[in-house]
Every structure is written in C-alpha cells, then in structure tokens.
PDB file of C-alpha atoms in Angstrom:
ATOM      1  CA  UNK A1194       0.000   0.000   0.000  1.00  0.00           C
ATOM      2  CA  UNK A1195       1.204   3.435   0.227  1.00  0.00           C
ATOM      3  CA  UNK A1196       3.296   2.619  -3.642  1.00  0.00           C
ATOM      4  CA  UNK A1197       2.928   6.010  -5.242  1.00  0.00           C
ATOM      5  CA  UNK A1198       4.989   8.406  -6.057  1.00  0.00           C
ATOM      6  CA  UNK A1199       4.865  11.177  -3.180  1.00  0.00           C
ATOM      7  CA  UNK A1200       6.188  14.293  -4.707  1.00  0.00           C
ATOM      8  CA  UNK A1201       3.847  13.981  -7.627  1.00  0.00           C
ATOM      9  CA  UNK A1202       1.328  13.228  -5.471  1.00  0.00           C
ATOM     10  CA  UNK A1203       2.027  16.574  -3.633  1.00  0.00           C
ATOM     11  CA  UNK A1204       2.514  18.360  -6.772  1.00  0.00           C
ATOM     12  CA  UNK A1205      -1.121  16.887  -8.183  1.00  0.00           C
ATOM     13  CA  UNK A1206      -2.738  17.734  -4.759  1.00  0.00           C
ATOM     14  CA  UNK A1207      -1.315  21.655  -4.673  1.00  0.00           C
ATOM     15  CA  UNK A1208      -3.098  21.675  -8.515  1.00  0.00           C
ATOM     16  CA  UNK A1209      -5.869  20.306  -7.668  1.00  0.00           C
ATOM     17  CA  UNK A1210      -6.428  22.584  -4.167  1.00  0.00           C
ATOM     18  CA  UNK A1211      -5.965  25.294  -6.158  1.00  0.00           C
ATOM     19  CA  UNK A1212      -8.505  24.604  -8.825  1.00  0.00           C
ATOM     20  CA  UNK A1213     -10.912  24.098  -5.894  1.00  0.00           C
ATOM     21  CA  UNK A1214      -9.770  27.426  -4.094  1.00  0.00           C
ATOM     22  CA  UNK A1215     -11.886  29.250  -7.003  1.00  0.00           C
ATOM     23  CA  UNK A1216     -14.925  28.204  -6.043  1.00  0.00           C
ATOM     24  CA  UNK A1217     -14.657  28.683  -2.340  1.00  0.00           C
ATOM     25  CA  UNK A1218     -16.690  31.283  -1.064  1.00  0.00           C
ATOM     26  CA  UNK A1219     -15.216  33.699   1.650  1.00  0.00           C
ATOM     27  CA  UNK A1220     -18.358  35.034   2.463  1.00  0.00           C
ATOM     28  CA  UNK A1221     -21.392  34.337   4.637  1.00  0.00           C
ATOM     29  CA  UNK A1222     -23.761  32.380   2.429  1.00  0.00           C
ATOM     30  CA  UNK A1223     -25.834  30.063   4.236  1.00  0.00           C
ATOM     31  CA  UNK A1224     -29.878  29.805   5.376  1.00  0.00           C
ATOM     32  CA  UNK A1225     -29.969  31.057   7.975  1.00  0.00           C
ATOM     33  CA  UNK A1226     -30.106  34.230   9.622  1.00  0.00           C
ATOM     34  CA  UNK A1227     -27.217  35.011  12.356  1.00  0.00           C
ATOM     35  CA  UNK A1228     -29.742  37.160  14.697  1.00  0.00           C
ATOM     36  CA  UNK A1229     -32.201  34.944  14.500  1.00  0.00           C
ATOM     37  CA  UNK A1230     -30.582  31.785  15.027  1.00  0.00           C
ATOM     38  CA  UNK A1231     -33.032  30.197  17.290  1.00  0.00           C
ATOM     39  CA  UNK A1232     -35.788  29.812  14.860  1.00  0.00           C
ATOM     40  CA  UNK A1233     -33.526  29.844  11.686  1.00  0.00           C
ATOM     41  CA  UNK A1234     -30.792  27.672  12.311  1.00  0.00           C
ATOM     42  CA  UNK A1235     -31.991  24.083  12.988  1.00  0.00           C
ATOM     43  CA  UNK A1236     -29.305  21.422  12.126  1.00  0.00           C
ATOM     44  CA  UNK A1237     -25.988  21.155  12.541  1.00  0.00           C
ATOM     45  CA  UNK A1238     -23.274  19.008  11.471  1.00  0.00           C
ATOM     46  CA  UNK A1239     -19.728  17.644  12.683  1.00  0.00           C
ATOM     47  CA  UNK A1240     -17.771  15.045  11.403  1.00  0.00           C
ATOM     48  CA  UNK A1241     -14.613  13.338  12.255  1.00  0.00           C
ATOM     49  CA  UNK A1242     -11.982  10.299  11.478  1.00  0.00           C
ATOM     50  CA  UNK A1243     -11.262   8.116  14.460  1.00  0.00           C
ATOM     51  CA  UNK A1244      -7.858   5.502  13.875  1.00  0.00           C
ATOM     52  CA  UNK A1245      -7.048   2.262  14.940  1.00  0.00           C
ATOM     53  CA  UNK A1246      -4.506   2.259  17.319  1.00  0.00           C
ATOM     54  CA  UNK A1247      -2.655  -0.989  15.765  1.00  0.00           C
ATOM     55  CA  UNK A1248      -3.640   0.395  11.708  1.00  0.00           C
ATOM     56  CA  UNK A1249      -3.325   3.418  10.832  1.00  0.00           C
ATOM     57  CA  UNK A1250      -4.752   2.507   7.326  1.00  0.00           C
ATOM     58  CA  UNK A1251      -8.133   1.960   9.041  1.00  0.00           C
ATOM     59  CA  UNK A1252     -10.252   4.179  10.640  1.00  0.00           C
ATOM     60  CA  UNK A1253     -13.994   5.405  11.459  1.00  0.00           C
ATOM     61  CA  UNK A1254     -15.392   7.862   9.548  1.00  0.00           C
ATOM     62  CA  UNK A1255     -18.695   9.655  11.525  1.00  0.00           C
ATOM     63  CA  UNK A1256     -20.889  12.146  10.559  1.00  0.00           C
ATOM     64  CA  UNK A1257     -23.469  12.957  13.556  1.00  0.00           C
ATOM     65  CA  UNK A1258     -26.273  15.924  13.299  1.00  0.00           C
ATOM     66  CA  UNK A1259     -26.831  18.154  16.150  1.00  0.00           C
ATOM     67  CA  UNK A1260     -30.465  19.820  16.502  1.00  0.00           C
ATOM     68  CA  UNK A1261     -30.271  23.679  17.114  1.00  0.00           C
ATOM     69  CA  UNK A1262     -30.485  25.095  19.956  1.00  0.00           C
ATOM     70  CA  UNK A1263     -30.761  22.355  22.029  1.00  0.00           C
ATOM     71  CA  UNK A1264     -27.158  20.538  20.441  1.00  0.00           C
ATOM     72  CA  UNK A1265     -29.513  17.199  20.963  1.00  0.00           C
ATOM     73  CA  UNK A1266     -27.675  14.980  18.669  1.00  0.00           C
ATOM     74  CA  UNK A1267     -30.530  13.672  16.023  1.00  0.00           C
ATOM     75  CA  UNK A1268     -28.827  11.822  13.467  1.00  0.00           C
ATOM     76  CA  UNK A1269     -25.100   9.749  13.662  1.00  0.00           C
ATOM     77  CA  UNK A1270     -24.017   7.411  11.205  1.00  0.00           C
ATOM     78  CA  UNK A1271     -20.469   5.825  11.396  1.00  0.00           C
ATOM     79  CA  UNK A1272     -18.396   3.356   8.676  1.00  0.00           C
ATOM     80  CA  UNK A1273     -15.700   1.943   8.838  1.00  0.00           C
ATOM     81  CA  UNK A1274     -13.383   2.860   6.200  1.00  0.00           C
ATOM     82  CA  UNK A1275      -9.721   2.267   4.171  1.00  0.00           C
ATOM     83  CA  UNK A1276      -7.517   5.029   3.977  1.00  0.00           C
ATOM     84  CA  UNK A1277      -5.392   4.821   0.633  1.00  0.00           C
ATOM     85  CA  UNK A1278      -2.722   7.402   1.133  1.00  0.00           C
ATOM     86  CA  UNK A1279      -0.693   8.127   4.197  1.00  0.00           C
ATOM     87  CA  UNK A1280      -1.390  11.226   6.052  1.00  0.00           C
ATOM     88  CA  UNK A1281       0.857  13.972   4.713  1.00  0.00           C
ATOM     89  CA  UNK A1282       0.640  17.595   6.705  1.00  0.00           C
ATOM     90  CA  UNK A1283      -1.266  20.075   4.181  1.00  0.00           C
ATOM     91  CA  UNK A1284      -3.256  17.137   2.381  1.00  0.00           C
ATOM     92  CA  UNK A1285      -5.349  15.693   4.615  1.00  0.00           C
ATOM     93  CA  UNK A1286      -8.647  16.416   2.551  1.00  0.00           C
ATOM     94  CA  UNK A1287      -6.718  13.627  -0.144  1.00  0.00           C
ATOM     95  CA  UNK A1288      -7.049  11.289   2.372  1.00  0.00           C
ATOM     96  CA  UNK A1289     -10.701  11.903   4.246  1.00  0.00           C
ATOM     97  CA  UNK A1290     -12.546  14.058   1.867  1.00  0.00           C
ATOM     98  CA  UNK A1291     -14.221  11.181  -0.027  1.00  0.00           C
ATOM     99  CA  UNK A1292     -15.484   9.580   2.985  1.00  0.00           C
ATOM    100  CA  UNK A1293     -17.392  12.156   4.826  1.00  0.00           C
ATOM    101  CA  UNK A1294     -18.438  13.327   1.906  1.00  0.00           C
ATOM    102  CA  UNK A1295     -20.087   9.633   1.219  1.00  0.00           C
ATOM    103  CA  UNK A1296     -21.440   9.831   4.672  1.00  0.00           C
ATOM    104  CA  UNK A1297     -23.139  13.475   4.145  1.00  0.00           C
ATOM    105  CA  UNK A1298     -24.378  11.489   0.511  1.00  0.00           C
ATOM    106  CA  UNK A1299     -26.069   8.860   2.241  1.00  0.00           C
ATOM    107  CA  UNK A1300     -27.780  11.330   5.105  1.00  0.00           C
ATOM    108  CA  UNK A1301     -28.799  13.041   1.980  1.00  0.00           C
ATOM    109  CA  UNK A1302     -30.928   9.917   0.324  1.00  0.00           C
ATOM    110  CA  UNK A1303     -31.987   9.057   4.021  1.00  0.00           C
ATOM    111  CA  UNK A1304     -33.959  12.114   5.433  1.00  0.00           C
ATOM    112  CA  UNK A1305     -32.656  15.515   3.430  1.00  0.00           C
ATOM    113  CA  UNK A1306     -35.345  16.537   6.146  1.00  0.00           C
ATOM    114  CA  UNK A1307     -32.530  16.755   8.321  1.00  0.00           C
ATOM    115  CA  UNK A1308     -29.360  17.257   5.602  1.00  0.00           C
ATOM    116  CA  UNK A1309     -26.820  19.962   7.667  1.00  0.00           C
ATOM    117  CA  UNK A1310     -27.279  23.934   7.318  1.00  0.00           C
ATOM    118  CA  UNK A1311     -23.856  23.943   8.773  1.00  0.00           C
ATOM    119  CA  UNK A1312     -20.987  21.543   9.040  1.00  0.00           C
ATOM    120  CA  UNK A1313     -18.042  21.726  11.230  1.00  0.00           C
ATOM    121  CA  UNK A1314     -15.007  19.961  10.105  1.00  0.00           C
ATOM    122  CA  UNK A1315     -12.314  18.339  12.184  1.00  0.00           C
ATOM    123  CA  UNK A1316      -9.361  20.126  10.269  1.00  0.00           C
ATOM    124  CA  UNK A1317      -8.183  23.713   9.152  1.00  0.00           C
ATOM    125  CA  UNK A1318     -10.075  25.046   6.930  1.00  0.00           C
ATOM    126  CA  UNK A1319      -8.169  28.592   5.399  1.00  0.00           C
ATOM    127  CA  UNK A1320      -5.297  27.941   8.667  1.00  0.00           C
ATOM    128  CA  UNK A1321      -3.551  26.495   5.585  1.00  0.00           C
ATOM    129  CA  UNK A1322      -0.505  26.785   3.100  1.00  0.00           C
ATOM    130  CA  UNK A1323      -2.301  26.856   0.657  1.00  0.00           C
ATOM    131  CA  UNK A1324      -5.239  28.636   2.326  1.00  0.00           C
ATOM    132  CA  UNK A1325      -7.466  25.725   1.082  1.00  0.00           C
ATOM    133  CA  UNK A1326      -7.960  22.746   4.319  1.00  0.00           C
ATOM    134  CA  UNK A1327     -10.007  19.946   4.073  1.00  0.00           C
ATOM    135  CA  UNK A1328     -13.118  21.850   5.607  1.00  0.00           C
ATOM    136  CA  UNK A1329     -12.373  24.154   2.462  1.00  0.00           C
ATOM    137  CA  UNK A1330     -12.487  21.209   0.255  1.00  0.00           C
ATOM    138  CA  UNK A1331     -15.021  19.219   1.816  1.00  0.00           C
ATOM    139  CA  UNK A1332     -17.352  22.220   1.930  1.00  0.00           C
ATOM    140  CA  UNK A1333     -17.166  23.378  -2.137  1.00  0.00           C
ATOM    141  CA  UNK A1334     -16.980  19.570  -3.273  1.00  0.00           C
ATOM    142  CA  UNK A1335     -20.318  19.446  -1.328  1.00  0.00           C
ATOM    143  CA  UNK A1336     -21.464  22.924  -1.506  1.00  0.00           C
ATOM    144  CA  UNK A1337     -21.960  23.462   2.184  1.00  0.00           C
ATOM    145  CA  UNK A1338     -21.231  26.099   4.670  1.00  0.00           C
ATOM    146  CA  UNK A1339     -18.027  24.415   6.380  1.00  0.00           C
ATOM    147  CA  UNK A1340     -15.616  25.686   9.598  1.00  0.00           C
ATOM    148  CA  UNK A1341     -12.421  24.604  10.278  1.00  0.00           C
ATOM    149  CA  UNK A1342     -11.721  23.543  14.050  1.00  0.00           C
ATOM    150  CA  UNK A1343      -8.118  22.253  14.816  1.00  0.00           C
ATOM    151  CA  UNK A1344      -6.802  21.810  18.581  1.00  0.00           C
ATOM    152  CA  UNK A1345      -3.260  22.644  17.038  1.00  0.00           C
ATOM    153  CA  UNK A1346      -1.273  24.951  14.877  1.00  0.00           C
ATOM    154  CA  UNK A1347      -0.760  23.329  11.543  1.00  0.00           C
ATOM    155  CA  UNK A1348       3.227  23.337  11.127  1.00  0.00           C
ATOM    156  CA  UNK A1349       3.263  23.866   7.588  1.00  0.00           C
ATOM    157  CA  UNK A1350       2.349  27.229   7.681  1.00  0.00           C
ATOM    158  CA  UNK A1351       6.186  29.388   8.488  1.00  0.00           C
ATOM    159  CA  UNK A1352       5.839  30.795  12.364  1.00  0.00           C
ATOM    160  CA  UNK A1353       7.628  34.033  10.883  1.00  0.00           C
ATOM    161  CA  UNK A1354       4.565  34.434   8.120  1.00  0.00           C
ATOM    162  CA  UNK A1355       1.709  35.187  10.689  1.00  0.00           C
ATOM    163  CA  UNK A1356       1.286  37.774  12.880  1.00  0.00           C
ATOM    164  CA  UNK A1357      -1.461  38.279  15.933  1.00  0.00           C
ATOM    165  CA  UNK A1358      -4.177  40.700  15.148  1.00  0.00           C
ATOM    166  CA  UNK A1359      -6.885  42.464  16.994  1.00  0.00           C
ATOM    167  CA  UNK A1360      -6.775  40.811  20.084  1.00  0.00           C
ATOM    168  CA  UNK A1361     -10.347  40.688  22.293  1.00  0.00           C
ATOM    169  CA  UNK A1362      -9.706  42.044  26.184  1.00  0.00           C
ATOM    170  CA  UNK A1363      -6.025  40.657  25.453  1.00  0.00           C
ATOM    171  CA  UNK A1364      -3.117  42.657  25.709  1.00  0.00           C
ATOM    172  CA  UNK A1365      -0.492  42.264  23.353  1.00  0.00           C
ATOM    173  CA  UNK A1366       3.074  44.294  21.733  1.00  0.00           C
ATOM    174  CA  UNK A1367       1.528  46.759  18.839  1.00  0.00           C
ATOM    175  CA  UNK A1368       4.016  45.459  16.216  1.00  0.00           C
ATOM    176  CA  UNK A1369       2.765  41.883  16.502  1.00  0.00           C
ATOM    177  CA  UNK A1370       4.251  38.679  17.433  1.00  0.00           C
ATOM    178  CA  UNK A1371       4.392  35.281  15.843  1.00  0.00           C
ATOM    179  CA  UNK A1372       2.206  32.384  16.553  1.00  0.00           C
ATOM    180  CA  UNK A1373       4.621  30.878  19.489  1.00  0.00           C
ATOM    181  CA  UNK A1374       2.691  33.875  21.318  1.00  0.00           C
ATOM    182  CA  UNK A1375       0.255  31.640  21.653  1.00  0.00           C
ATOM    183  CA  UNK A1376       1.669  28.725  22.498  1.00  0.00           C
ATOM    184  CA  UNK A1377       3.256  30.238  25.730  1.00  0.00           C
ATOM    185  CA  UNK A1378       0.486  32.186  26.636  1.00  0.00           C
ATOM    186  CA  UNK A1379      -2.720  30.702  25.863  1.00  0.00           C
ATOM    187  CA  UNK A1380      -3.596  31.109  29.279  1.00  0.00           C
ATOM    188  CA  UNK A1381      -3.855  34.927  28.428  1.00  0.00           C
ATOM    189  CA  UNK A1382      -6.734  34.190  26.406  1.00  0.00           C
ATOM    190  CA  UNK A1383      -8.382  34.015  30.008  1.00  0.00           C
ATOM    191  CA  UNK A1384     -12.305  34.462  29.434  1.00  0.00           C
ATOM    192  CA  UNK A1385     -14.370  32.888  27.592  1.00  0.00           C
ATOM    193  CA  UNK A1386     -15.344  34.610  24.060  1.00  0.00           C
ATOM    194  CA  UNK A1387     -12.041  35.805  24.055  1.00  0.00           C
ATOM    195  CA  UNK A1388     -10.484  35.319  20.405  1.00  0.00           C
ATOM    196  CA  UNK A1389      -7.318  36.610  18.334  1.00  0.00           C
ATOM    197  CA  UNK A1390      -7.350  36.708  14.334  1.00  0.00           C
ATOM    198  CA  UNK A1391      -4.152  35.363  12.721  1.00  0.00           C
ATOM    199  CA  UNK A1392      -2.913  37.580   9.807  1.00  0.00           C
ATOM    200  CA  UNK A1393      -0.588  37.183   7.049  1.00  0.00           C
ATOM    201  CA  UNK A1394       2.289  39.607   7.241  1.00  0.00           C
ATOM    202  CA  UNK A1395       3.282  39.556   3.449  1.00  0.00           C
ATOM    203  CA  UNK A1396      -0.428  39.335   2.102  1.00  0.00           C
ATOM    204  CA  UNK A1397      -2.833  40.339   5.077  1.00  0.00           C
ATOM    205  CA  UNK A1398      -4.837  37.312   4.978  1.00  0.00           C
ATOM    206  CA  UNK A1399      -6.451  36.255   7.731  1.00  0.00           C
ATOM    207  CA  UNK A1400      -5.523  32.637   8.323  1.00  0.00           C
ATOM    208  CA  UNK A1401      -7.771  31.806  10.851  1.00  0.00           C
ATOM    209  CA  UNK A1402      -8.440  32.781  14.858  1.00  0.00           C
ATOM    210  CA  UNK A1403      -7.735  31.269  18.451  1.00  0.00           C
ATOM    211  CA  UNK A1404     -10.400  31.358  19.838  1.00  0.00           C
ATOM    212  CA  UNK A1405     -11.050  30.868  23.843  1.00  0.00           C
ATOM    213  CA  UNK A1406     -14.147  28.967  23.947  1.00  0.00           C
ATOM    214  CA  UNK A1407     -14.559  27.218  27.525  1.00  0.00           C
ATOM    215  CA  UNK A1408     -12.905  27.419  30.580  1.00  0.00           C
ATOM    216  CA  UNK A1409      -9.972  24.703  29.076  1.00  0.00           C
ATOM    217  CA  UNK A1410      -6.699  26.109  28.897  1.00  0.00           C
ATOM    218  CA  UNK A1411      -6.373  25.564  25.771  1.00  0.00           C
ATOM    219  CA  UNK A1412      -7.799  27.338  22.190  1.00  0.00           C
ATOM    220  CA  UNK A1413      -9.418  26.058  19.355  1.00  0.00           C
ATOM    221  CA  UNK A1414      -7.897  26.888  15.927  1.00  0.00           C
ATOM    222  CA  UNK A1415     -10.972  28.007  14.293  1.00  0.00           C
ATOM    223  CA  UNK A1416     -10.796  28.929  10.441  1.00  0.00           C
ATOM    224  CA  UNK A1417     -13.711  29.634   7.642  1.00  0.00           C
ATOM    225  CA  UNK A1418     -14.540  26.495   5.267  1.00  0.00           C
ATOM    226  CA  UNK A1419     -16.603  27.194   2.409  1.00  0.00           C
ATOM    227  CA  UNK A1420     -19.839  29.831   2.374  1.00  0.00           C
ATOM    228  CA  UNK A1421     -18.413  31.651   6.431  1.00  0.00           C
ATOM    229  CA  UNK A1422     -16.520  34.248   7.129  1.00  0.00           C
ATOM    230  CA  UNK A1423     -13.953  34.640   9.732  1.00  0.00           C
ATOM    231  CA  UNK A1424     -15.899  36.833  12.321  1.00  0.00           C
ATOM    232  CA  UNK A1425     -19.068  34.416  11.852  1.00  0.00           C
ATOM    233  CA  UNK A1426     -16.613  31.277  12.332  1.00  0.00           C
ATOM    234  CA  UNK A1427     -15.601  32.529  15.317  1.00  0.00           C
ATOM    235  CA  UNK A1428     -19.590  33.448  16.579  1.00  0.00           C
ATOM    236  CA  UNK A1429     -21.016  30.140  15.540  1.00  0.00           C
ATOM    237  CA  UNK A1430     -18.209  28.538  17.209  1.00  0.00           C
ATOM    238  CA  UNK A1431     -18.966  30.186  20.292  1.00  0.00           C
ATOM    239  CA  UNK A1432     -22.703  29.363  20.598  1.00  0.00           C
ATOM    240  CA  UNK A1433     -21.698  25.741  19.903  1.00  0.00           C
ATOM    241  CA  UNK A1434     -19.242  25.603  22.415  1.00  0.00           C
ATOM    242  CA  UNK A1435     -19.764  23.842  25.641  1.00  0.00           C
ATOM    243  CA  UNK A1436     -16.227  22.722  26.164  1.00  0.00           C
ATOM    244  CA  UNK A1437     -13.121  23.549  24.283  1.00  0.00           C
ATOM    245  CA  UNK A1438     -14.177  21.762  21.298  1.00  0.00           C
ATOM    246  CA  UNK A1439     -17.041  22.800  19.416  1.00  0.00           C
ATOM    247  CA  UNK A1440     -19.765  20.301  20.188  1.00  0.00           C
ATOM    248  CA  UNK A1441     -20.758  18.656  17.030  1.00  0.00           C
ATOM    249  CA  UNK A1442     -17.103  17.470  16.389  1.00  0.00           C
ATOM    250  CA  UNK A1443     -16.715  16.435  20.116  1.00  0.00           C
ATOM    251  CA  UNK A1444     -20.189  14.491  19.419  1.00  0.00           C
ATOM    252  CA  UNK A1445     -18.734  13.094  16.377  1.00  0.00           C
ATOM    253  CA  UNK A1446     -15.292  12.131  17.974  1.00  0.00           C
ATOM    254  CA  UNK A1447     -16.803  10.823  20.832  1.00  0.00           C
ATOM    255  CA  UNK A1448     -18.507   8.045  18.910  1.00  0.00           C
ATOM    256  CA  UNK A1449     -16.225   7.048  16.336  1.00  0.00           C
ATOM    257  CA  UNK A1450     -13.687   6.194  19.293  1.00  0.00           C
ATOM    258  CA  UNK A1451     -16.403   4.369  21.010  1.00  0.00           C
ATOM    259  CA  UNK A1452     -16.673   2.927  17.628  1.00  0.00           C
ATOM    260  CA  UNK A1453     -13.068   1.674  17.378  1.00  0.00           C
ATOM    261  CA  UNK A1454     -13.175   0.372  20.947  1.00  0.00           C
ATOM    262  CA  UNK A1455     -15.819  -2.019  20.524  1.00  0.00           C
ATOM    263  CA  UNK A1456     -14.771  -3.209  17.751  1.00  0.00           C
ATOM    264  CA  UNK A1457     -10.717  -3.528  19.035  1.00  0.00           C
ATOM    265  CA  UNK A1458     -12.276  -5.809  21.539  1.00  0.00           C
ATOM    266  CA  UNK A1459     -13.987  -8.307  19.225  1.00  0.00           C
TER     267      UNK A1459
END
C-alpha cells in the first residue's frame, strides 16, 4: 500500500487545491439568519476520522447531526473505512474528503429533512498553506457552509509568516508577534469569548483565529470552510461551544472512538 509516487502526489494535490480554491466562497452564504438563530438555524453538522490504534490505514469515519439550539444529537451514522494514502501535513482532505463526503451522501438519500445547514469539520479550513484545508475542500466539493476547528497549529504554515491581530480584552506588543505567542500564553486568552485573528504579514490574509471557547486552557484553531466568514466562524463557534471543542465534532469524535473500541475488543 502506500506505492505512489509522493512528490507527484504533492505536486497533483497543490493543482488540484488550487482549482478548488476558485470556487470557495469567503463570504457568509448560508440559510440562515445570524440574529435569528433560534428559529432559523436548525441542524448542525460535525464530522470526524477516528484511527485504529494498531492500523493506521483503518479508521472510522462519523458524521453525527446536532439539533439547534438544544445541540440534541438527532442523526449519527459511522463506517468503517480504508484510507489509501498516508497522512501527509497540508493534504489531509486527499485522504478523508471522499469519505465524509459519502457519509453526508447517504444522510442526503436518508432524510434531506434533516441534511446539515452547517458543518463543522475536524481540520483547518483557510489555517492552511495553501489557504485551502479539508473543511475548504469538503465544503465546495459538497457545496456546504463548512468551519475549520483544529486543537493545534498546523506546522506547515512558516511561524515568521503570521502575525497576531486584533486581540479581544487581550493585551499584546503593537508590532505583533508570531504564533509561538500563543503557544506560551494561551492562558492569556483568560475568558471565555475571548479570540485573536491570525494575519498574514506579506499578504494580510487572515488565516484563521484562536479562539477561547470554555474554561480549558487551551484554544481552538478556528478557520472559515466554504460559504463563512472569519468573524461568523468565530460566533457560531462560540454558541456551539460547551467545552473547548465545538460540540458537534466532540459528538462526532466521541462516537467514532467508542466505535473503534468495541470493535478492538472483538
């Protein structure tokens, strides 16, 4: 397994994310209305990849639906799949893409009734080199409003290129400081709602936020998919958030590893 040839793989997969990039949309495009949430915003989606511990070729794929406001979890649907390619930092989508999006295929057929206004991705979505994560590419392959929520700082993207932005009730140095900032002082970020944008320094893009969103330590990496901007990323996150990660992927992750454990014990 694994016999290909990996830096025309990685060339193929930087063509191919950029194709895609075109049709992402950067800004808020969804059906529902974000001051009226409670009577406009009714399901919600997070999926997630759980791995063996003894293959990491084989894992379980989960796709779970979330009712709005309540976060009552209304639909979940787990397979187990085959991964074909390794995982590789900054292609991740070429290795999970197809089978969420099979999963959000079959909810589809099943009940549309309930088919996701809003899907939350465990990945980056823009907190990318190439600006373009797998909730980018999961969300235009399937046309769907998508966030990105990682619980670290993808590597790939140079420390030196980002800078810290508009902090909220956080005091920072005016000329900006690079993402080890927040590493060593997450604890900073010490109330909840508290967030800080991350900004290119060469183009001014804004990668992404950290975003404080329980009473955990620790941030969540939040970044716009497909169809959200950054500021309503962040919100949306917020109002899903009962712990540090945003419930519909802790829903999602919390039964694809129940998932694996059953089944390691047969």
């Amino acid at each position: 397994m694994h016999n290909f040839d990996l830096e025309s793989f990685q060339k193929g997969c930087i063509l191919r994310q950029r194709e895609l990039a075109r049709r992402r949309v950067s800004e808020d495009c969804f059906g529902f209305i974000l001051d009226d949430l409670e009577y406009t915003l009714k399901f919600v989606g997070g999926c997630d990849l759980s791995f063996f511990p003894d293959d990491s070729d084989s894992a379980i794929a989960c796709l779970v639906v979330l009712a709005y406001p309540s976060l009552q979890v209304v639909y979940k649907k787990i397979e187990k799949v085959k991964l074909e390619i390794p995982y590789i930092s900054g292609f991740l989508a070429f290795r999970e893409e197809k089978h969420i999006s099979k999963l959000l295929m079959d909810l589809k057929m099943e009940n549309i009734q309930i088919y996701p206004q809003l899907l939350f991705v465990d990945g980056n979505g823009t907190l990318h080199k190439e600006k373009f994560g797998v909730a980018c590419h999961i969300g235009v392959v399937n046309d769907i409003p998508t966030i990105g929520c990682g619980k670290k700082l993808l590597g790939k993207i140079n420390m030196d290129e980002i800078i810290i932005e508009k902090p909220i009730n956080t005091v920072i140095p005016e000329e900006g400081i690079d993402l080890n900032y927040i590493k060593e002082r997450e604890d900073e970020l010490n109330k909840v709602g508290n967030f800080i944008f991350l900004k290119g320094k060469k183009d001014s893009f804004v990668y992404g936020s950290a975003v404080k969103s329980s009473l955990s330590k620790n941030c969540q990496f939040i970044s716009p998919g497909h169809r959200v901007s950054n500021v309503t990323a962040v919100q949306l996150t917020l109002k899903l958030s009962k712990y540090r990660v945003v419930e519909p992927i802790r829903q999602a992750d919390l039964l694809s590893r129940e998932a694996i454990r059953k089944m390691s014990q047969d």
